[in-house]
């Protein structure tokens, strides 16, 4: 058990300057990047399956075809920029703030010796997942859209992003988010 806060695995490291100058960090970052890409593609397949099985492919139908603006390269750029901005707000600011409050409260209630940091991290992750889902429901603002669908397809990615943030860092979390979104925005139009 780890009893300190913030945890050493907090999603703000290793900074890219440490990775550049440290062979150990560089090797770990490369391995983590490949894992993040694989997890993102797998999660995109899960999202597409959930969409198809439970929502009759509504998400796929609502994703613009590849020959419609924006172009595929623009979609990829948008997904990585959007992913970075969402991760900065929902993970670095919101999930970390919730986890810090939960960790502090649990520490006061049950004592420092019995606190496991993972409880605070998962609380922050789930709170951010709910916040992101509600935010995306509000963004869609289409009465014909199924709110349960929006919440479900966002939940898969956000659980993965939260886990990646706490275990692998902000860089890998942002990579995972971007790859998952790019996979969906380029792959879902093919399901039309």
Coordinates of C-alpha atoms in Angstrom, one line a residue:
X1 CA 0.0 0.0 0.0
X2 CA 1.1 3.6 -0.7
X3 CA 0.2 6.1 1.9
X4 CA 1.3 9.4 0.3
X5 CA -0.4 11.9 -1.9
X6 CA 0.0 12.7 -4.7
X7 CA 0.9 9.1 -5.7
X8 CA 4.1 8.5 -7.6
X9 CA 2.1 7.2 -10.5
X10 CA 0.2 10.5 -10.9
X11 CA -0.4 11.2 -14.5
X12 CA 2.0 14.0 -15.0
X13 CA 5.1 12.1 -15.6
X14 CA 7.5 11.2 -16.8
X15 CA 7.9 14.6 -18.4
X16 CA 9.2 14.4 -22.0
X17 CA 12.5 16.0 -21.0
X18 CA 13.2 13.2 -18.6
X19 CA 12.3 10.6 -21.3
X20 CA 14.7 12.3 -23.7
X21 CA 17.6 12.1 -21.4
X22 CA 17.0 8.8 -19.7
X23 CA 17.3 5.5 -21.5
X24 CA 15.1 3.7 -18.9
X25 CA 12.3 6.3 -19.3
X26 CA 12.6 6.2 -23.1
X27 CA 12.3 2.4 -23.2
X28 CA 9.3 2.5 -20.8
X29 CA 7.6 5.2 -22.8
X30 CA 7.9 3.3 -26.1
X31 CA 6.5 0.1 -24.5
X32 CA 3.7 2.2 -22.9
X33 CA 2.9 3.9 -26.2
X34 CA 2.5 0.6 -28.0
X35 CA 0.2 -0.7 -25.2
X36 CA -1.8 2.6 -25.3
X37 CA -2.4 2.2 -29.0
X38 CA -3.4 -1.5 -28.6
X39 CA -5.8 -0.6 -25.7
X40 CA -7.3 2.3 -27.7
X41 CA -8.0 0.1 -30.8
X42 CA -9.5 -2.6 -28.6
X43 CA -11.7 -0.1 -26.8
X44 CA -12.8 1.4 -30.1
X45 CA -13.9 -2.1 -31.1
X46 CA -15.8 -2.5 -27.8
X47 CA -17.5 0.9 -28.4
X48 CA -18.5 -0.1 -31.9
X49 CA -19.8 -3.4 -30.6
X50 CA -21.8 -1.7 -27.9
X51 CA -23.2 0.7 -30.4
X52 CA -24.2 -2.1 -32.8
X53 CA -25.6 -4.5 -30.1
X54 CA -27.5 -2.1 -27.9
X55 CA -28.2 1.0 -30.0
X56 CA -28.6 -0.4 -33.5
X57 CA -25.5 1.4 -34.8
X58 CA -26.8 4.9 -34.0
X59 CA -23.3 6.2 -33.2
X60 CA -21.9 4.8 -36.5
X61 CA -24.8 6.4 -38.4
X62 CA -24.3 9.8 -36.8
X63 CA -20.5 9.8 -37.6
X64 CA -20.1 11.7 -40.9
X65 CA -18.9 9.7 -43.9
X66 CA -15.2 9.9 -44.8
X67 CA -15.9 11.9 -48.0
X68 CA -17.7 14.6 -45.9
X69 CA -15.8 17.5 -44.2
X70 CA -13.6 17.2 -42.2
X71 CA -11.1 15.2 -44.2
X72 CA -9.6 12.1 -42.6
X73 CA -6.3 13.9 -41.7
X74 CA -8.3 16.8 -40.2
X75 CA -10.4 14.3 -38.2
X76 CA -7.2 12.8 -36.8
X77 CA -5.8 16.2 -35.9
X78 CA -9.1 17.2 -34.3
X79 CA -9.3 14.0 -32.2
X80 CA -5.8 14.5 -30.8
X81 CA -6.3 18.2 -30.0
X82 CA -9.7 17.5 -28.5
X83 CA -8.3 14.5 -26.6
X84 CA -5.5 16.6 -25.1
X85 CA -7.8 19.4 -24.1
X86 CA -10.3 16.9 -22.6
X87 CA -7.6 15.1 -20.7
X88 CA -6.1 18.4 -19.3
X89 CA -9.5 19.3 -17.9
X90 CA -11.2 16.0 -17.0
X91 CA -8.1 14.1 -15.8
X92 CA -5.5 16.6 -14.6
X93 CA -8.0 19.1 -13.1
X94 CA -11.2 17.3 -12.3
X95 CA -10.3 13.7 -11.6
X96 CA -7.2 14.7 -9.7
X97 CA -9.2 17.2 -7.6
X98 CA -11.9 14.6 -6.8
X99 CA -9.3 12.0 -5.9
X100 CA -7.4 14.4 -3.7
X101 CA -10.6 15.3 -1.8
X102 CA -11.5 11.6 -1.4
X103 CA -8.0 10.7 -0.3
X104 CA -8.0 13.5 2.3
X105 CA -11.4 12.7 3.6
X106 CA -10.7 9.0 3.9
X107 CA -7.4 9.7 5.6
X108 CA -9.2 11.8 8.2
X109 CA -12.0 9.2 8.7
X110 CA -10.1 6.0 8.8
X111 CA -6.5 7.0 9.4
X112 CA -3.4 7.2 7.3
X113 CA -2.4 3.6 7.8
X114 CA -5.5 2.1 6.1
X115 CA -5.7 4.3 3.0
X116 CA -5.0 2.8 -0.3
X117 CA -4.5 5.4 -3.0
X118 CA -6.4 3.3 -5.6
X119 CA -9.7 4.0 -3.9
X120 CA -9.2 7.7 -4.4
X121 CA -8.0 7.3 -8.0
X122 CA -10.9 5.1 -9.0
X123 CA -13.4 7.6 -7.4
X124 CA -11.8 10.4 -9.4
X125 CA -11.9 8.3 -12.6
X126 CA -15.6 7.4 -12.1
X127 CA -16.5 11.0 -11.2
X128 CA -14.8 12.2 -14.4
X129 CA -16.4 9.4 -16.5
X130 CA -19.9 10.6 -15.3
X131 CA -19.0 14.3 -15.8
X132 CA -17.7 13.6 -19.4
X133 CA -20.8 11.5 -20.2
X134 CA -23.2 14.2 -19.0
X135 CA -21.1 16.9 -20.8
X136 CA -21.3 14.9 -24.1
X137 CA -25.1 14.4 -23.6
X138 CA -25.4 18.2 -23.3
X139 CA -23.1 18.7 -26.3
X140 CA -25.3 16.5 -28.5
X141 CA -28.4 18.4 -27.5
X142 CA -30.4 16.5 -30.1
X143 CA -33.8 15.3 -28.9
X144 CA -33.6 12.3 -31.3
X145 CA -30.3 11.2 -29.7
X146 CA -30.4 8.4 -27.1
X147 CA -28.8 9.8 -23.9
X148 CA -28.0 6.2 -22.7
X149 CA -26.1 5.6 -25.9
X150 CA -24.0 8.7 -25.4
X151 CA -23.3 7.8 -21.8
X152 CA -22.4 4.2 -22.7
X153 CA -20.1 4.9 -25.6
X154 CA -18.3 7.5 -23.6
X155 CA -18.0 5.4 -20.5
X156 CA -15.8 2.8 -22.1
X157 CA -13.1 5.2 -23.2
X158 CA -13.2 7.3 -20.1
X159 CA -12.6 4.3 -17.8
X160 CA -9.6 3.4 -20.0
X161 CA -8.4 7.0 -20.0
X162 CA -8.6 7.2 -16.2
X163 CA -6.7 4.0 -15.7
X164 CA -4.1 5.1 -18.2
X165 CA -3.8 8.5 -16.6
X166 CA -3.1 7.1 -13.1
X167 CA -0.8 4.2 -14.3
X168 CA 1.0 5.5 -17.3
X169 CA 0.8 9.3 -17.3
X170 CA -0.8 12.2 -19.1
X171 CA 1.1 11.6 -22.2
X172 CA -0.1 8.1 -22.6
X173 CA -3.6 9.0 -21.6
X174 CA -3.7 11.6 -24.3
X175 CA -2.3 9.2 -26.8
X176 CA -4.9 6.6 -25.9
X177 CA -7.7 9.2 -26.2
X178 CA -6.5 10.4 -29.6
X179 CA -6.0 6.9 -31.0
X180 CA -9.4 5.7 -29.8
X181 CA -11.2 8.7 -31.2
X182 CA -9.3 8.5 -34.5
X183 CA -10.1 4.8 -34.8
X184 CA -13.8 5.5 -34.3
X185 CA -14.0 8.6 -36.5
X186 CA -12.1 6.8 -39.4
X187 CA -13.5 3.3 -38.7
X188 CA -17.2 4.0 -37.9
X189 CA -18.0 5.5 -41.3
X190 CA -16.9 2.2 -42.9
X191 CA -19.7 0.5 -40.9
X192 CA -22.4 2.6 -42.6

